[in-house]
mmCIF file of C-alpha atoms in Angstrom:
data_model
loop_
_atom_site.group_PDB
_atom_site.id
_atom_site.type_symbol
_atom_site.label_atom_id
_atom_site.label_comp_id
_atom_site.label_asym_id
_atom_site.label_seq_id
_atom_site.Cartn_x
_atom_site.Cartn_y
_atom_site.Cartn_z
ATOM 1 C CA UNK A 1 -12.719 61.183 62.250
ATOM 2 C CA UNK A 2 -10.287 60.856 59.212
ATOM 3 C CA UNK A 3 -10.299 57.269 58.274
ATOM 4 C CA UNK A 4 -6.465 57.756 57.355
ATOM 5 C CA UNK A 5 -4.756 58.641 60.281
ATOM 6 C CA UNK A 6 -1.514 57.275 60.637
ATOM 7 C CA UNK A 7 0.186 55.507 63.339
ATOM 8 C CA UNK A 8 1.835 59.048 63.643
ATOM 9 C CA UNK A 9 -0.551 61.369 63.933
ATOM 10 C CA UNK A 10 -2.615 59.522 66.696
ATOM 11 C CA UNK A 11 -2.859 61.269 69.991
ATOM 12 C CA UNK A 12 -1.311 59.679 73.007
ATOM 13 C CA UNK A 13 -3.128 58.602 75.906
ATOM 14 C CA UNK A 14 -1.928 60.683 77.952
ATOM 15 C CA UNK A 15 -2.458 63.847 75.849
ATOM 16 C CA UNK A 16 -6.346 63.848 75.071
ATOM 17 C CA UNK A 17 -7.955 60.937 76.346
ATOM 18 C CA UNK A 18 -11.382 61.972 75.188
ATOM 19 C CA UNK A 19 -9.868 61.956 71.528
ATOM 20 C CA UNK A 20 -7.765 58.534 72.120
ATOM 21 C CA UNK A 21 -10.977 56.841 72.895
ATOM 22 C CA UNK A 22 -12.488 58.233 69.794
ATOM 23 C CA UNK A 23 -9.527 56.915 67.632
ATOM 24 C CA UNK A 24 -9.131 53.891 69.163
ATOM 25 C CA UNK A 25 -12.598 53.151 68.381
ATOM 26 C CA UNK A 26 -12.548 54.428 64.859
ATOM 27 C CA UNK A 27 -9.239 52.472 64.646
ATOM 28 C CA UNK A 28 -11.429 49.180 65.827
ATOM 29 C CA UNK A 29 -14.465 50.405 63.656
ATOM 30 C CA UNK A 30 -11.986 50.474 60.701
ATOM 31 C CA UNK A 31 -10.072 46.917 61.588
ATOM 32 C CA UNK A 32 -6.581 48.383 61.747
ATOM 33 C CA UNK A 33 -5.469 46.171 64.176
ATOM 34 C CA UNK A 34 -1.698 46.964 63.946
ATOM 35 C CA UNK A 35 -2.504 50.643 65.262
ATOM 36 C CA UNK A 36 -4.484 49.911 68.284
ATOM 37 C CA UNK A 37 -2.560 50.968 71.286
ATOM 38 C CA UNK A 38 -3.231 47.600 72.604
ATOM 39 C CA UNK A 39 -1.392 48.216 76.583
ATOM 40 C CA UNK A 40 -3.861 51.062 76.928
ATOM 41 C CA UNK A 41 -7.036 50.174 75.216
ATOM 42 C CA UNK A 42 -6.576 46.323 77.237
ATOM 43 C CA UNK A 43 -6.003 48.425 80.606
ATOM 44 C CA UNK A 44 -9.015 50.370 79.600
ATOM 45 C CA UNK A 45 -11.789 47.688 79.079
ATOM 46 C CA UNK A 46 -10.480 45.754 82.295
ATOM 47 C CA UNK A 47 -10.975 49.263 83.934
ATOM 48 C CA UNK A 48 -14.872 49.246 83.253
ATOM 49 C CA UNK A 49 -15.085 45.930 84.606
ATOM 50 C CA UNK A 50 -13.489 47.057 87.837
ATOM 51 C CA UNK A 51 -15.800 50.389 87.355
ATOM 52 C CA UNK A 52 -19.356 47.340 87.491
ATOM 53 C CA UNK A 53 -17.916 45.731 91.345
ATOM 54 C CA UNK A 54 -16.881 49.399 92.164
ATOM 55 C CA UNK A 55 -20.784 50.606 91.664
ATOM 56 C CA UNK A 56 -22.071 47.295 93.366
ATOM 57 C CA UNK A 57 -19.736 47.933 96.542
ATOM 58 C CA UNK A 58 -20.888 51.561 96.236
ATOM 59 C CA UNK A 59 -24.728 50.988 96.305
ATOM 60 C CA UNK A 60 -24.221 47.938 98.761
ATOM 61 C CA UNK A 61 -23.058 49.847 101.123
ATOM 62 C CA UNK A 62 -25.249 52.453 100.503
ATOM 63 C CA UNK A 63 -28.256 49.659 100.732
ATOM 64 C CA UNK A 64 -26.410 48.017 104.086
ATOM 65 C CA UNK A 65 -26.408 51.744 105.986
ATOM 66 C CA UNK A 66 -29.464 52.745 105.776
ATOM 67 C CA UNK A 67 -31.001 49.134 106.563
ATOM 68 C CA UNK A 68 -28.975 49.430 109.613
ATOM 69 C CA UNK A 69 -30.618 53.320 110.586
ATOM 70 C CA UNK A 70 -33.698 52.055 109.432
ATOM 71 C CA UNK A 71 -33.325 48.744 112.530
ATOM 72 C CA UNK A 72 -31.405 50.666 114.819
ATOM 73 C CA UNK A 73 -33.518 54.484 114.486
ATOM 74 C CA UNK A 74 -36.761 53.086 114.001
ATOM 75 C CA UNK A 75 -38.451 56.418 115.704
ATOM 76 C CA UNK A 76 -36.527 58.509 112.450
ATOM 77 C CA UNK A 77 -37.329 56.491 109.876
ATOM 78 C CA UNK A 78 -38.474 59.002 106.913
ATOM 79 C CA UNK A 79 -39.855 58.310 103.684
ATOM 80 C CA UNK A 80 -36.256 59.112 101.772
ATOM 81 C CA UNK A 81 -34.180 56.403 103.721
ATOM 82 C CA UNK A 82 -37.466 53.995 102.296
ATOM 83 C CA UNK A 83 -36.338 55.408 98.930
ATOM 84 C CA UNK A 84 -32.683 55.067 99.425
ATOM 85 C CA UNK A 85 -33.031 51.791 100.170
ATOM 86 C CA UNK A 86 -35.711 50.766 97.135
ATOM 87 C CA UNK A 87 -33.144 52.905 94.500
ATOM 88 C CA UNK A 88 -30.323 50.859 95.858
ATOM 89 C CA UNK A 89 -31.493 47.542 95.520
ATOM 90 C CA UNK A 90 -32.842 48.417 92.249
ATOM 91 C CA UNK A 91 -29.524 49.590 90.636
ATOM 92 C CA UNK A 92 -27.846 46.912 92.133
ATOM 93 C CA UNK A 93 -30.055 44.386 90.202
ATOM 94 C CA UNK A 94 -30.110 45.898 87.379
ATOM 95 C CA UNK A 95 -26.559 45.987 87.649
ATOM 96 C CA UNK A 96 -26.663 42.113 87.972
ATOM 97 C CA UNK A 97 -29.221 41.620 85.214
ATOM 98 C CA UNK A 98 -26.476 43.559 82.637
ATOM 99 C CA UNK A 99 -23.341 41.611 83.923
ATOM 100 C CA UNK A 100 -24.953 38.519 85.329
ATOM 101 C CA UNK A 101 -21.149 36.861 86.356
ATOM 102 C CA UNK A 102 -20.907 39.411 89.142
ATOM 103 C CA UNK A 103 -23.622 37.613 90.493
ATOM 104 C CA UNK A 104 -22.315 36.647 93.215
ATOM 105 C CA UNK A 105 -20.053 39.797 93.787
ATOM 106 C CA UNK A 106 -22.224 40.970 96.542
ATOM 107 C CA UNK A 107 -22.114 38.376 98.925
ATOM 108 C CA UNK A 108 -18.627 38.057 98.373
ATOM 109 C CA UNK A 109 -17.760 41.738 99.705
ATOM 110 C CA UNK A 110 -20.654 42.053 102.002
ATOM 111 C CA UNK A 111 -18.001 41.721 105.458
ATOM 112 C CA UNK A 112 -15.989 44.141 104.016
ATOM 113 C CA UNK A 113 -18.566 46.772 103.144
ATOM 114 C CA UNK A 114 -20.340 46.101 106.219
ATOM 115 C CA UNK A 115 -17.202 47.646 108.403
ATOM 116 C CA UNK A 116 -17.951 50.773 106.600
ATOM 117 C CA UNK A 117 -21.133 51.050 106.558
ATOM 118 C CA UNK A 118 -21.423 50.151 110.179
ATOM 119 C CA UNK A 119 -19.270 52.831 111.181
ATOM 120 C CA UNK A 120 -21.407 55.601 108.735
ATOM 121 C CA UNK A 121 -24.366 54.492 110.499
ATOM 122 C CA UNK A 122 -23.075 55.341 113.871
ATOM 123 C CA UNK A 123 -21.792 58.804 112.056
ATOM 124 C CA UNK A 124 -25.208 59.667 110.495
ATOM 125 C CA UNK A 125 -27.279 58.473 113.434
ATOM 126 C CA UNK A 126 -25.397 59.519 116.320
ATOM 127 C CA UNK A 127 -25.651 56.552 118.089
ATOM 128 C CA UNK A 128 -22.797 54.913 119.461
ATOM 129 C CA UNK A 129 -20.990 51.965 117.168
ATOM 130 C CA UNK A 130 -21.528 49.383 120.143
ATOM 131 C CA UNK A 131 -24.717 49.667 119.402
ATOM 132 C CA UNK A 132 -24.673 48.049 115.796
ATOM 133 C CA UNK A 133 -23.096 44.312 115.659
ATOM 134 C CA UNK A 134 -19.445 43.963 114.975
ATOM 135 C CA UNK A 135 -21.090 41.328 111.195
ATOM 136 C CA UNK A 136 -23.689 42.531 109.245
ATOM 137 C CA UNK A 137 -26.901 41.130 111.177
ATOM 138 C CA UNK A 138 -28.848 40.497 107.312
ATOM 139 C CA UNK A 139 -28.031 37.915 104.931
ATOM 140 C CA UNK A 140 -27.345 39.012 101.341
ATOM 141 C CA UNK A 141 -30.579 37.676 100.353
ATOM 142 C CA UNK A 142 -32.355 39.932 102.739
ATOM 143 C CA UNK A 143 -30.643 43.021 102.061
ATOM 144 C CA UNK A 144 -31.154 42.547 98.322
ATOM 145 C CA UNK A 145 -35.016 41.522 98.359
ATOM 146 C CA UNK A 146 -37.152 44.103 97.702
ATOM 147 C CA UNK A 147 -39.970 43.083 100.582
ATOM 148 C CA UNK A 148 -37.285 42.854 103.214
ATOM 149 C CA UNK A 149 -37.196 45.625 106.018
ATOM 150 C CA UNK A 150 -36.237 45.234 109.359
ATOM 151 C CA UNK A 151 -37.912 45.183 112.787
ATOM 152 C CA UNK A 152 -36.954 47.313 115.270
ATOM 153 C CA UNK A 153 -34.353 46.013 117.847
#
C-alpha cells in the first residue's frame, strides 16, 4: 500500500470495501488520524462486536435444538446430534474465553432463542410443538456444561 495516499485518492466505502479496510488500516498503521473515515471505520468495529452476540445466539440455538431432540427423540439419538451439541458448547466458550464481557450474553437471550429453537425442533423431529414446553426446560448452566445431557421424558 503506498504510504502517500492522499485524502483524495482513497477509495470510498462503498466502492471497494475489501481495499477501504486495507487503507484504513494502513492509514491507522501510519497514524494519519485526520484521514480515517472515522463514521465508517466506528460503524465497522461496533459491527464485529454485534458479529461476537450474533455467533453466540447462532450456536445457542443451535446447542438448545438439538438438546431438545436429544430429550424429546431419545429412540433417534445418533452420534452427530452428540457432536453437534459438544462443537456448540465448545465454540460458544471459546467465544466467552476471547470476549469474556459477553459473559453473560447467553443467559440473557436464552427465552428468545428458545422460541426458535423450539419450533426447529418440532420441524426437524416431526413431532408436534405441544410436545416441547412453551420455556426452555434447561437452565443456562446446563445447556452450557459439557457433562450435561438430558433424560428422556
Amino acid at each position: 500500500m503506498n504510504k502517500h495516499l492522499w485524502k483524495s485518492q482513497l477509495t470510498p466505502y462503498e466502492a471497494d470495501y475489501a481495499l477501504w479496510c486495507a487503507e484504513q488500516g494502513a492509514i491507522l498503521r501510519e497514524g494519519r488520524l485526520s484521514d480515517i473515515d472515522r463514521e465508517n471505520l466506528a460503524e465497522e468495529i461496533e459491527s464485529l462486536g454485534r458479529s461476537q452476540e450474533d455467533e453466540i445466539e447462532s450456536r445457542l440455538n443451535v446447542l438448545v435444538m438439538h438438546l431438545l431432540k436429544w430429550r424429546y427423540q431419545a429412540e433417534r439419538r445418533t452420534p452427530s446430534w452428540q457432536a453437534t451439541i459438544i462443537e456448540q458448547r465448545m465454540r460458544i466458550a471459546k467465544r466467552l474465553k476471547a470476549s469474556p464481557s459477553l459473559k453473560n450474553y447467553p443467559a440473557s437471550v436464552l427465552d428468545e432463542e428458545y422460541v426458535t429453537a423450539r419450533l426447529r425442533a418440532a420441524g426437524e423431529t416431526g413431532l408436534s410443538e405441544a410436545i416441547f414446553p412453551e420455556s426452555c426446560p434447561f437452565a443456562i448452566g446446563q445447556i452450557l456444561d459439557a457433562a450435561f445431557f438430558p433424560e428422556e421424558r
